[in-house]
Amino acid sequence: VQLQASGGGLVKAGGSLRLSCAASGYSFAAYAVGWFRQSPGKEREKISCVSGTGRAYYLDSVKGRFTASRDNYNGTMYLQMNNLKPEDTAVYYCASSGLGSGCPAGNQVLNLFTRWSQGTLVTVSS
């Protein structure tokens, strides 16, 4: 099982980046997938989840700016990030739920995602 995140980089405020995550070694379409980020000194937070059928959910602070999607045929997920802000600076991760196709929720939601990528750094300059 492997998830490989890519696409991070340095961008000015107001700019855009597209993150990709390639999954292999398991039934990608059968599980919800999520995007997470962690800033220095802060806990990792879930910013988006996409169910197995493609329904997407977002953290309030990224709604209207970020769009998550998935390509079940190719085992890939994406995070299009527009109008980036300095507070979006973080290491971004993709992950797959261990429960099934629905997006898990709750206070311990990070523990419900069992397959993780390495991080990709996004830096937004002001």
Backbone as a chain_set.jsonl record, in Angstrom:
{"seq": "VQLQASGGGLVKAGGSLRLSCAASGYSFAAYAVGWFRQSPGKEREKISCVSGTGRAYYLDSVKGRFTASRDNYNGTMYLQMNNLKPEDTAVYYCASSGLGSGCPAGNQVLNLFTRWSQGTLVTVSS", "coords": {"N": [[0.853, -1.184, 0.0], [0.61, 2.133, -0.915], [0.781, 5.667, -0.834], [1.428, 8.516, -2.641], [2.216, 11.752, -2.448], [2.335, 14.846, -4.238], [3.343, 17.985, -5.774], [3.572, 20.249, -4.196], [4.97, 23.493, -3.29], [6.418, 26.794, -3.646], [4.531, 29.713, -3.547], [3.041, 32.854, -4.37], [0.853, 34.887, -2.372], [-2.555, 34.665, -3.225], [-2.119, 33.137, -5.416], [-2.102, 29.897, -7.113], [-2.05, 26.332, -6.624], [-1.766, 22.885, -7.468], [-2.234, 19.911, -5.951], [-1.344, 16.478, -6.104], [-2.097, 13.019, -5.611], [-1.05, 9.83, -5.729], [-2.259, 6.603, -5.506], [-1.697, 3.203, -4.59], [-1.81, -0.4, -4.452], [-4.076, -1.137, -3.041], [-7.723, -1.311, -2.896], [-8.613, 1.365, -4.241], [-10.982, 2.817, -4.969], [-12.869, 1.98, -3.154], [-12.702, 3.278, -0.779], [-12.99, 6.222, 1.217], [-11.156, 9.265, 0.738], [-8.784, 11.635, 1.966], [-7.551, 15.009, 2.448], [-5.034, 16.562, 4.306], [-3.401, 18.869, 6.529], [-0.512, 20.263, 8.132], [0.731, 22.734, 10.118], [3.653, 24.42, 11.402], [3.978, 23.888, 14.848], [1.318, 23.397, 15.191], [-1.569, 21.216, 15.348], [-2.213, 18.419, 13.188], [-4.642, 18.862, 10.691], [-7.796, 18.057, 9.197], [-8.649, 18.929, 5.98], [-10.177, 18.344, 3.814], [-12.409, 15.872, 2.532], [-13.142, 13.223, 0.348], [-15.664, 11.197, -0.703], [-16.107, 7.726, -1.677], [-17.759, 7.841, -3.857], [-17.324, 10.334, -4.815], [-18.277, 12.622, -3.53], [-17.579, 15.652, -1.958], [-16.215, 17.167, 0.967], [-15.434, 19.98, 3.024], [-13.13, 21.836, 5.083], [-14.128, 24.753, 6.8], [-12.501, 27.03, 6.423], [-11.316, 26.734, 3.965], [-13.267, 26.444, 2.107], [-14.702, 27.213, -1.017], [-12.296, 28.018, -2.031], [-10.579, 25.837, -2.286], [-10.611, 22.778, -4.108], [-11.392, 19.464, -4.034], [-10.856, 16.313, -5.57], [-11.269, 13.11, -7.184], [-9.942, 10.382, -9.072], [-11.053, 7.496, -9.739], [-10.495, 5.486, -11.522], [-7.823, 5.737, -12.204], [-6.663, 5.713, -9.749], [-6.03, 8.057, -8.314], [-5.926, 11.162, -6.564], [-6.824, 14.626, -6.15], [-6.002, 17.997, -5.207], [-7.043, 21.039, -5.796], [-5.914, 24.211, -5.284], [-6.794, 27.432, -4.865], [-6.491, 31.047, -4.796], [-4.605, 31.308, -2.691], [-3.475, 31.749, 0.666], [-1.211, 33.224, 3.088], [-1.612, 31.869, 5.505], [-2.223, 29.349, 4.685], [0.086, 28.015, 4.458], [1.848, 25.081, 4.983], [2.638, 21.617, 5.671], [1.336, 19.28, 3.531], [-0.762, 16.428, 3.369], [-1.999, 13.389, 1.931], [-4.501, 10.913, 2.469], [-6.043, 7.74, 3.112], [-9.166, 6.49, 4.082], [-9.779, 3.986, 6.577], [-12.171, 2.802, 6.864], [-14.149, 2.632, 4.862], [-16.24, 3.626, 2.068], [-17.556, 5.966, 2.771], [-17.156, 9.299, 4.111], [-15.39, 9.589, 7.043], [-16.121, 10.983, 10.304], [-15.892, 13.097, 13.247], [-14.303, 13.572, 16.49], [-11.926, 12.13, 16.64], [-11.069, 11.775, 14.062], [-8.714, 11.691, 12.534], [-7.49, 9.346, 13.264], [-8.965, 7.483, 11.95], [-8.179, 7.404, 9.399], [-6.066, 5.398, 7.713], [-4.049, 4.951, 5.913], [-1.341, 6.679, 4.748], [0.275, 9.369, 3.037], [3.59, 10.573, 2.328], [4.569, 13.891, 3.302], [3.945, 16.96, 1.491], [5.346, 20.07, 0.953], [3.802, 23.18, 1.165], [4.243, 26.509, 0.592], [3.232, 29.738, 1.148], [3.795, 32.923, 0.23], [3.638, 36.304, 1.414]], "CA": [[0.0, 0.0, 0.0], [1.439, 3.335, -1.007], [0.22, 6.92, -1.314], [2.528, 9.408, -2.988], [1.74, 13.117, -2.661], [3.252, 15.709, -4.968], [2.773, 19.233, -6.249], [3.812, 21.377, -3.316], [5.946, 24.459, -3.742], [6.348, 28.172, -3.155], [3.634, 30.518, -4.372], [2.664, 34.114, -3.738], [-0.535, 34.997, -1.958], [-3.451, 34.838, -4.351], [-1.786, 32.18, -6.453], [-2.736, 28.575, -7.118], [-1.267, 25.11, -6.727], [-2.552, 21.66, -7.551], [-1.59, 18.747, -5.362], [-1.783, 15.173, -6.588], [-1.777, 11.901, -4.733], [-1.203, 8.569, -6.438], [-2.425, 5.493, -4.579], [-1.51, 1.878, -5.169], [-1.715, -1.503, -3.518], [-5.344, -1.463, -2.39], [-8.889, -0.961, -3.714], [-8.73, 2.815, -4.055], [-12.35, 3.319, -5.12], [-13.711, 1.496, -2.063], [-12.435, 4.025, 0.456], [-12.901, 7.677, 1.189], [-9.809, 9.805, 0.806], [-8.773, 12.963, 2.557], [-6.365, 15.861, 2.438], [-4.733, 17.081, 5.63], [-2.218, 19.724, 6.566], [0.035, 20.529, 9.46], [1.614, 23.901, 10.188], [4.558, 24.335, 12.561], [3.387, 24.18, 16.144], [-0.12, 23.115, 15.2], [-1.948, 19.839, 15.111], [-2.644, 18.093, 11.836], [-6.073, 19.045, 10.536], [-8.41, 17.573, 7.967], [-9.184, 20.046, 5.221], [-11.13, 17.869, 2.824], [-12.614, 14.444, 2.357], [-13.929, 12.866, -0.83], [-16.182, 9.845, -0.553], [-15.842, 6.836, -2.79], [-18.58, 8.246, -5.008], [-16.906, 11.649, -5.285], [-18.83, 13.752, -2.782], [-16.479, 16.31, -1.251], [-16.484, 17.961, 2.153], [-14.308, 20.889, 3.221], [-12.967, 22.685, 6.249], [-14.723, 26.049, 6.477], [-11.521, 28.038, 6.014], [-10.868, 26.515, 2.581], [-14.432, 26.381, 1.219], [-14.714, 28.237, -2.05], [-10.941, 28.218, -2.569], [-9.99, 24.529, -2.569], [-11.49, 21.774, -4.694], [-10.834, 18.113, -3.986], [-11.479, 15.386, -6.511], [-10.595, 11.825, -7.281], [-10.065, 9.615, -10.316], [-11.014, 6.109, -9.263], [-9.921, 4.593, -12.541], [-6.361, 5.837, -12.155], [-6.181, 5.655, -8.37], [-5.396, 9.334, -8.036], [-6.751, 12.217, -6.006], [-6.27, 15.939, -6.418], [-6.466, 19.137, -4.43], [-6.803, 22.308, -6.477], [-5.916, 25.271, -4.284], [-6.807, 28.758, -5.474], [-6.492, 32.182, -3.872], [-3.871, 30.853, -1.515], [-3.156, 32.741, 1.682], [-0.05, 32.815, 3.902], [-2.011, 30.911, 6.55], [-2.316, 28.014, 4.095], [1.415, 27.409, 4.508], [1.821, 23.865, 5.796], [2.919, 20.357, 4.999], [0.061, 18.681, 3.139], [-0.763, 14.972, 3.274], [-3.212, 12.697, 1.524], [-4.7, 9.705, 3.248], [-7.205, 6.932, 2.777], [-9.9, 5.98, 5.227], [-9.746, 2.556, 6.806], [-13.523, 2.335, 7.187], [-15.007, 2.369, 3.719], [-16.375, 4.68, 1.067], [-18.078, 7.203, 3.329], [-16.184, 10.128, 4.802], [-15.53, 9.51, 8.5], [-16.19, 12.261, 11.002], [-15.747, 12.974, 14.686], [-13.126, 14.184, 17.107], [-10.747, 11.298, 16.415], [-11.152, 11.395, 12.659], [-7.401, 11.376, 11.963], [-7.176, 7.943, 13.554], [-9.76, 6.639, 11.07], [-7.459, 7.334, 8.126], [-5.027, 4.441, 8.068], [-2.988, 4.915, 4.895], [-0.882, 8.069, 4.646], [1.39, 9.699, 2.154], [4.572, 11.496, 2.884], [4.071, 15.241, 3.15], [4.472, 17.856, 0.469], [5.334, 21.389, 1.572], [3.221, 24.332, 0.468], [4.626, 27.769, 1.23], [2.567, 30.884, 0.521], [4.431, 34.161, 0.674], [2.738, 37.466, 1.396]], "C": [[0.892, 1.238, 0.0], [0.591, 4.504, -1.488], [1.379, 7.885, -1.494], [1.954, 10.776, -3.318], [2.796, 13.931, -3.386], [2.557, 17.019, -5.317], [2.98, 20.437, -5.355], [4.853, 22.327, -3.891], [5.741, 25.807, -3.105], [5.492, 28.994, -4.106], [3.313, 31.8, -3.622], [1.192, 34.093, -3.341], [-1.423, 35.342, -3.149], [-3.212, 33.854, -5.482], [-2.462, 30.837, -6.256], [-1.685, 27.473, -7.17], [-2.236, 23.942, -6.854], [-1.733, 20.516, -6.993], [-2.178, 17.486, -5.967], [-1.369, 14.11, -5.588], [-2.076, 10.619, -5.496], [-1.223, 7.421, -5.437], [-2.225, 4.172, -5.308], [-1.53, 0.833, -4.067], [-2.972, -1.837, -2.75], [-6.481, -1.005, -3.294], [-9.249, 0.508, -3.495], [-10.185, 3.276, -4.029], [-13.25, 2.954, -3.94], [-13.6, 2.316, -0.79], [-12.46, 5.524, 0.22], [-11.443, 8.106, 1.295], [-9.859, 11.236, 1.335], [-7.467, 13.684, 2.332], [-6.245, 16.497, 3.817], [-3.557, 18.03, 5.523], [-1.782, 19.953, 8.008], [1.016, 21.679, 9.361], [2.511, 23.758, 11.403], [3.848, 24.726, 13.856], [1.908, 23.901, 16.254], [-0.385, 21.641, 14.966], [-2.342, 19.65, 13.644], [-4.163, 18.24, 11.755], [-6.547, 18.516, 9.193], [-9.016, 18.758, 7.233], [-10.198, 19.602, 4.175], [-11.233, 16.359, 2.897], [-13.47, 14.235, 1.116], [-14.366, 11.418, -0.672], [-15.846, 9.001, -1.773], [-16.61, 7.199, -4.047], [-18.286, 9.666, -5.472], [-17.48, 12.837, -4.555], [-17.737, 14.341, -1.898], [-16.98, 17.16, -0.093], [-15.23, 18.786, 2.462], [-14.321, 21.536, 4.597], [-13.471, 24.083, 5.877], [-13.713, 27.046, 5.907], [-11.027, 27.864, 4.575], [-12.037, 26.432, 1.6], [-14.415, 27.537, 0.231], [-13.364, 28.505, -2.666], [-10.301, 26.904, -3.009], [-11.036, 23.609, -3.169], [-10.772, 20.441, -4.696], [-11.579, 17.213, -4.954], [-10.691, 14.086, -6.531], [-10.875, 11.187, -8.635], [-9.923, 8.156, -9.929], [-10.369, 5.169, -10.268], [-8.399, 4.567, -12.445], [-5.808, 5.825, -10.728], [-5.481, 6.925, -7.928], [-6.406, 10.309, -7.44], [-6.033, 13.547, -6.165], [-6.803, 16.961, -5.414], [-6.056, 20.403, -5.184], [-6.955, 23.427, -5.459], [-5.784, 26.617, -4.979], [-6.844, 29.836, -4.397], [-5.794, 31.819, -2.557], [-3.49, 32.015, -0.615], [-1.942, 32.295, 2.484], [-0.412, 31.8, 4.982], [-2.266, 29.509, 6.005], [-0.964, 27.304, 4.08], [1.432, 26.241, 5.482], [2.41, 22.712, 4.987], [1.58, 19.665, 4.762], [0.243, 17.174, 2.936], [-2.066, 14.494, 2.644], [-3.287, 11.394, 2.318], [-5.975, 9.011, 2.814], [-7.854, 6.426, 4.052], [-9.736, 4.474, 5.351], [-11.123, 1.954, 6.993], [-14.357, 1.961, 5.979], [-15.177, 3.607, 2.875], [-16.916, 5.991, 1.609], [-17.013, 7.972, 4.076], [-16.396, 10.032, 6.315], [-15.527, 10.895, 9.134], [-16.004, 12.018, 12.49], [-14.426, 13.535, 15.176], [-11.839, 13.409, 16.834], [-10.625, 10.897, 14.954], [-9.789, 11.046, 12.068], [-7.051, 9.911, 12.167], [-7.925, 6.988, 12.628], [-9.176, 6.566, 9.666], [-6.19, 6.527, 8.385], [-3.889, 4.345, 7.065], [-2.616, 6.358, 4.599], [0.254, 8.21, 3.641], [2.496, 10.373, 2.957], [4.043, 12.902, 2.671], [4.68, 15.961, 1.967], [4.283, 19.288, 0.98], [4.751, 22.438, 0.637], [3.59, 25.582, 1.252], [4.004, 28.923, 0.452], [3.183, 32.154, 1.087], [3.459, 35.334, 0.54], [3.237, 38.547, 0.46]], "O": [[1.807, 1.364, 0.814], [-0.208, 4.37, -2.415], [2.21, 8.047, -0.6], [1.288, 10.949, -4.338], [3.995, 13.739, -3.184], [1.341, 17.148, -5.177], [2.596, 21.548, -5.724], [5.534, 22.001, -4.863], [4.986, 25.949, -2.143], [5.7, 28.975, -5.319], [3.313, 31.829, -2.392], [0.392, 33.357, -3.919], [-1.086, 36.196, -3.969], [-4.021, 33.754, -6.404], [-3.284, 30.66, -5.357], [-0.584, 27.66, -7.689], [-3.379, 24.012, -6.402], [-0.663, 20.195, -7.508], [-3.362, 17.434, -6.301], [-0.42, 14.282, -4.824], [-3.221, 10.358, -5.864], [-0.314, 7.285, -4.618], [-2.543, 4.043, -6.49], [-1.297, 1.139, -2.898], [-2.957, -2.722, -1.894], [-6.244, -0.387, -4.332], [-10.091, 0.836, -2.658], [-10.572, 4.048, -3.152], [-14.297, 3.574, -3.756], [-14.328, 2.073, 0.172], [-12.022, 6.025, -0.815], [-10.611, 7.402, 1.867], [-10.852, 11.944, 1.168], [-6.428, 13.08, 2.066], [-7.238, 16.916, 4.412], [-2.808, 18.001, 4.547], [-2.566, 19.851, 8.951], [2.001, 21.617, 8.625], [2.164, 23.044, 12.344], [3.201, 25.771, 13.934], [1.305, 24.144, 17.299], [0.465, 20.914, 14.453], [-2.746, 20.592, 12.962], [-4.883, 17.792, 12.648], [-5.819, 18.521, 8.201], [-9.81, 19.506, 7.804], [-10.995, 20.413, 3.702], [-10.287, 15.664, 3.267], [-14.412, 14.988, 0.868], [-13.535, 10.522, -0.525], [-15.358, 9.514, -2.78], [-16.175, 6.906, -5.161], [-18.916, 10.157, -6.409], [-17.194, 13.974, -4.929], [-17.052, 13.615, -1.177], [-18.036, 17.788, -0.173], [-14.11, 18.351, 2.197], [-15.376, 21.754, 5.193], [-13.259, 24.538, 4.753], [-14.042, 27.818, 5.007], [-10.385, 28.763, 4.031], [-11.822, 26.356, 0.39], [-14.151, 28.684, 0.594], [-13.277, 29.149, -3.711], [-9.566, 26.868, -3.995], [-12.206, 23.652, -2.789], [-9.695, 20.295, -5.274], [-12.79, 17.342, -5.132], [-9.6, 13.984, -5.971], [-11.912, 11.426, -9.254], [-8.812, 7.639, -9.805], [-9.765, 4.166, -9.889], [-7.771, 3.518, -12.587], [-4.595, 5.919, -10.538], [-4.457, 6.874, -7.247], [-7.59, 10.278, -7.774], [-4.81, 13.602, -6.296], [-7.891, 16.812, -4.857], [-4.885, 20.783, -5.206], [-8.01, 23.57, -4.841], [-4.764, 26.899, -5.609], [-7.182, 29.573, -3.243], [-6.337, 32.007, -1.468], [-3.219, 33.121, -1.082], [-1.665, 31.098, 2.554], [0.413, 30.955, 5.332], [-2.499, 28.579, 6.777], [-0.881, 26.127, 3.73], [1.079, 26.386, 6.652], [2.643, 22.827, 3.783], [0.79, 19.489, 5.689], [1.256, 16.715, 2.407], [-3.111, 15.124, 2.807], [-2.276, 10.856, 2.77], [-6.867, 9.621, 2.225], [-7.176, 5.989, 4.982], [-9.575, 3.773, 4.352], [-11.256, 0.756, 7.246], [-15.191, 1.06, 6.061], [-14.368, 4.533, 2.944], [-16.753, 7.031, 0.971], [-16.075, 7.385, 4.614], [-17.474, 10.362, 6.809], [-14.996, 11.851, 8.57], [-15.964, 10.873, 12.941], [-13.556, 13.917, 14.394], [-10.762, 14.005, 16.804], [-10.138, 9.81, 14.64], [-9.708, 10.19, 11.188], [-6.385, 9.307, 11.327], [-7.566, 5.815, 12.527], [-9.62, 5.768, 8.841], [-5.343, 6.929, 9.182], [-2.868, 3.718, 7.346], [-3.473, 7.167, 4.243], [1.062, 7.305, 3.435], [2.322, 10.693, 4.132], [3.108, 13.069, 1.888], [5.771, 15.629, 1.502], [3.186, 19.666, 1.39], [5.154, 22.563, -0.519], [3.283, 25.694, 2.439], [4.222, 29.065, -0.751], [3.096, 32.417, 2.286], [2.585, 35.347, -0.327], [2.599, 39.591, 0.327]]}, "num_chains": 1, "name": "protein.A"}
